[in-house]
Amino acid sequence: MVQAEWPPISSSGEVSFRDTEWPLCRPADGLVSVALLEQGLVLSHAAVPRADAVIHHKKLTACGISCMITRMGYRDRGYGAMVFKAAGKFMETSGADLGIFTCDQALRHFYERAGWHAALDIYLVGGTKEKPFSSAEMGKLTLLRFFTDRAEEARADFTAGPMFLELGEGKLW
């Protein structure tokens, strides 16, 4: 995870990394970053990745949350909630059918307060077909939100067990 030192953003929009890098988030990944800045300093950040998901032969577009963090010293001020809600709004208006991601069990209520639902019997399998990476093995909780009628129609297909998203080696939302 990111150390206490976050990269400040200059007035030209360039990121200046000081002794750290963004965790698992690289521009080449095609992620959309949602961030709260104060005088060029990133206070809270969430990345929104996107991938196709096939649920019982139905192709849906899924977005997730990755790299969600608030800078030490700025926590418990509602900044993380603001960024998370903005990321959810972006997903909803981006054409994604659903949002799905994993988190630590202790964060369940934080995400549920923002309108997401814990899918207690579903776990994500990311990575690649050759090297799958399971959230169940890490004790993570899966959260879901349906944005479109297509996703709502497929809701019954979200049953207990794995949901596969080919995200790249070692990657999981």
CSV table of C-alpha atoms in Angstrom, one decimal:
chain,number,residue,atom,x,y,z
A,1,MET,CA,0.0,0.0,0.0
A,2,VAL,CA,1.1,3.6,-0.4
A,3,GLN,CA,3.3,4.9,2.3
A,4,ALA,CA,2.5,8.1,4.1
A,5,GLU,CA,4.2,10.1,1.3
A,6,TRP,CA,1.9,10.6,-1.6
A,7,PRO,CA,2.9,12.0,-5.0
A,8,PRO,CA,2.0,15.6,-5.3
A,9,ILE,CA,0.6,16.9,-8.5
A,10,SER,CA,2.1,20.0,-10.0
A,11,SER,CA,0.1,22.9,-11.5
A,12,SER,CA,0.9,21.5,-14.9
A,13,GLY,CA,-0.9,18.3,-14.0
A,14,GLU,CA,2.3,16.1,-13.8
A,15,VAL,CA,2.8,13.7,-11.0
A,16,SER,CA,6.0,14.0,-9.1
A,17,PHE,CA,6.8,10.8,-7.3
A,18,ARG,CA,8.7,11.1,-4.1
A,19,ASP,CA,9.9,7.8,-2.6
A,20,THR,CA,6.8,5.9,-3.6
A,21,GLU,CA,4.6,4.7,-6.5
A,22,TRP,CA,0.9,4.2,-6.9
A,23,PRO,CA,0.0,0.7,-5.7
A,24,LEU,CA,-0.8,-1.6,-8.6
A,25,CYS,CA,-2.1,1.4,-10.6
A,26,ARG,CA,-0.2,2.2,-13.7
A,27,PRO,CA,-1.5,4.5,-16.5
A,28,ALA,CA,-1.0,1.6,-19.0
A,29,ASP,CA,-3.7,-0.3,-17.1
A,30,GLY,CA,-6.4,2.0,-18.5
A,31,LEU,CA,-7.8,2.9,-15.1
A,32,VAL,CA,-9.8,6.1,-14.4
A,33,SER,CA,-8.6,7.8,-11.2
A,34,VAL,CA,-10.9,9.6,-8.9
A,35,ALA,CA,-9.0,11.8,-6.5
A,36,LEU,CA,-9.6,14.5,-3.9
A,37,LEU,CA,-6.8,17.1,-4.1
A,38,GLU,CA,-5.9,20.0,-1.9
A,39,GLN,CA,-3.3,22.4,-3.2
A,40,GLY,CA,-1.9,19.7,-5.5
A,41,LEU,CA,-1.7,17.0,-2.8
A,42,VAL,CA,-3.7,13.8,-3.2
A,43,LEU,CA,-5.8,13.4,0.0
A,44,SER,CA,-7.9,10.4,-1.1
A,45,HIS,CA,-7.8,8.2,-4.3
A,46,ALA,CA,-9.8,5.4,-5.9
A,47,ALA,CA,-9.1,3.8,-9.3
A,48,VAL,CA,-11.9,2.5,-11.4
A,49,PRO,CA,-10.9,-0.5,-13.6
A,50,ARG,CA,-13.2,-1.9,-16.3
A,51,ALA,CA,-13.6,-5.4,-17.8
A,52,ASP,CA,-16.1,-7.6,-19.5
A,53,ALA,CA,-17.8,-10.2,-17.3
A,54,VAL,CA,-19.7,-13.3,-18.6
A,55,ILE,CA,-22.4,-14.5,-16.3
A,56,HIS,CA,-24.3,-17.6,-17.5
A,57,HIS,CA,-23.5,-16.7,-21.1
A,58,LYS,CA,-24.5,-13.1,-20.7
A,59,LYS,CA,-21.8,-10.5,-21.4
A,60,LEU,CA,-21.9,-7.6,-19.0
A,61,THR,CA,-19.5,-4.6,-18.6
A,62,ALA,CA,-18.2,-4.5,-15.1
A,63,CYS,CA,-16.3,-1.7,-13.2
A,64,GLY,CA,-14.5,-2.1,-9.9
A,65,ILE,CA,-12.7,-0.2,-7.3
A,66,SER,CA,-8.9,-0.5,-6.9
A,67,CYS,CA,-6.3,1.4,-5.0
A,68,MET,CA,-8.8,3.0,-2.6
A,69,ILE,CA,-6.9,4.9,0.0
A,70,THR,CA,-6.9,8.1,2.1
A,71,ARG,CA,-3.7,9.8,3.1
A,72,MET,CA,-2.8,9.3,6.8
A,73,GLY,CA,-3.6,12.4,8.7
A,74,TYR,CA,-6.7,13.1,6.6
A,75,ARG,CA,-8.7,10.0,7.5
A,76,ASP,CA,-12.0,10.1,9.4
A,77,ARG,CA,-13.0,13.4,7.7
A,78,GLY,CA,-15.3,11.8,5.1
A,79,TYR,CA,-12.8,12.2,2.2
A,80,GLY,CA,-12.8,8.5,1.4
A,81,ALA,CA,-16.6,8.4,1.3
A,82,MET,CA,-16.6,11.4,-1.1
A,83,VAL,CA,-14.2,9.8,-3.4
A,84,PHE,CA,-15.9,6.4,-3.3
A,85,LYS,CA,-19.3,8.0,-4.0
A,86,ALA,CA,-17.8,9.9,-6.9
A,87,ALA,CA,-16.2,6.7,-8.3
A,88,GLY,CA,-19.6,5.0,-8.0
A,89,LYS,CA,-21.3,7.8,-9.9
A,90,PHE,CA,-18.7,7.6,-12.6
A,91,MET,CA,-19.3,3.8,-13.0
A,92,GLU,CA,-23.1,4.4,-13.1
A,93,THR,CA,-22.8,7.0,-15.9
A,94,SER,CA,-20.0,5.3,-17.8
A,95,GLY,CA,-22.2,2.7,-19.4
A,96,ALA,CA,-21.1,-0.1,-17.0
A,97,ASP,CA,-23.8,-2.7,-16.2
A,98,LEU,CA,-22.5,-3.4,-12.8
A,99,GLY,CA,-19.9,-2.6,-10.2
A,100,ILE,CA,-18.1,-5.4,-8.4
A,101,PHE,CA,-15.0,-5.4,-6.2
A,102,THR,CA,-13.5,-7.0,-3.1
A,103,CYS,CA,-12.5,-5.5,0.3
A,104,ASP,CA,-11.5,-6.4,3.8
A,105,GLN,CA,-14.4,-7.6,5.9
A,106,ALA,CA,-13.8,-4.7,8.3
A,107,LEU,CA,-14.7,-2.2,5.5
A,108,ARG,CA,-18.1,-3.8,4.7
A,109,HIS,CA,-20.2,-1.1,6.5
A,110,PHE,CA,-18.3,1.7,4.9
A,111,TYR,CA,-19.2,0.5,1.4
A,112,GLU,CA,-22.8,-0.6,2.3
A,113,ARG,CA,-23.5,3.0,3.5
A,114,ALA,CA,-22.7,4.1,0.0
A,115,GLY,CA,-25.3,1.8,-1.5
A,116,TRP,CA,-23.3,-1.3,-2.3
A,117,HIS,CA,-24.4,-4.8,-1.3
A,118,ALA,CA,-22.3,-7.5,0.2
A,119,ALA,CA,-22.4,-10.7,-1.9
A,120,LEU,CA,-21.6,-13.1,0.9
A,121,ASP,CA,-21.6,-16.3,-1.3
A,122,ILE,CA,-19.7,-14.9,-4.3
A,123,TYR,CA,-16.0,-14.6,-4.6
A,124,LEU,CA,-14.0,-13.0,-7.4
A,125,VAL,CA,-11.3,-14.8,-9.3
A,126,GLY,CA,-9.0,-12.4,-11.1
A,127,GLY,CA,-5.6,-12.9,-12.6
A,128,THR,CA,-5.4,-15.0,-15.8
A,129,LYS,CA,-6.8,-18.4,-16.9
A,130,GLU,CA,-3.3,-19.8,-16.5
A,131,LYS,CA,-2.7,-18.1,-13.1
A,132,PRO,CA,-6.0,-17.4,-11.3
A,133,PHE,CA,-6.1,-15.2,-8.3
A,134,SER,CA,-9.0,-15.8,-5.8
A,135,SER,CA,-10.4,-13.4,-3.3
A,136,ALA,CA,-11.7,-16.3,-1.3
A,137,GLU,CA,-8.1,-17.4,-0.5
A,138,MET,CA,-7.5,-13.9,0.9
A,139,GLY,CA,-10.7,-13.8,3.0
A,140,LYS,CA,-12.0,-10.8,1.0
A,141,LEU,CA,-15.6,-9.8,0.8
A,142,THR,CA,-17.3,-9.2,-2.6
A,143,LEU,CA,-19.5,-6.1,-3.0
A,144,LEU,CA,-21.9,-5.6,-5.9
A,145,ARG,CA,-24.1,-2.8,-7.3
A,146,PHE,CA,-26.3,-3.2,-10.4
A,147,PHE,CA,-26.5,-0.1,-12.7
A,148,THR,CA,-28.5,-1.2,-15.7
A,149,ASP,CA,-31.7,-3.2,-16.5
A,150,ARG,CA,-29.4,-5.8,-18.2
A,151,ALA,CA,-27.6,-6.3,-14.9
A,152,GLU,CA,-30.8,-6.4,-12.9
A,153,GLU,CA,-32.2,-9.1,-15.3
A,154,ALA,CA,-29.0,-11.1,-14.6
A,155,ARG,CA,-29.2,-10.6,-10.8
A,156,ALA,CA,-30.6,-14.2,-10.3
A,157,ASP,CA,-27.5,-15.6,-12.1
A,158,PHE,CA,-25.2,-14.2,-9.4
A,159,THR,CA,-25.2,-17.3,-7.3
A,160,ALA,CA,-22.8,-18.7,-4.8
A,161,GLY,CA,-19.3,-19.5,-6.0
A,162,PRO,CA,-16.7,-17.9,-8.2
A,163,MET,CA,-17.1,-15.0,-10.6
A,164,PHE,CA,-14.2,-14.9,-13.1
A,165,LEU,CA,-12.7,-11.7,-14.4
A,166,GLU,CA,-9.6,-12.0,-16.5
A,167,LEU,CA,-7.7,-8.9,-15.2
A,168,GLY,CA,-4.1,-9.8,-15.8
A,169,GLU,CA,-1.6,-11.7,-13.8
A,170,GLY,CA,-1.8,-11.1,-10.0
A,171,LYS,CA,-4.6,-8.6,-10.4
A,172,LEU,CA,-7.9,-8.5,-8.5
A,173,TRP,CA,-10.4,-5.7,-7.7
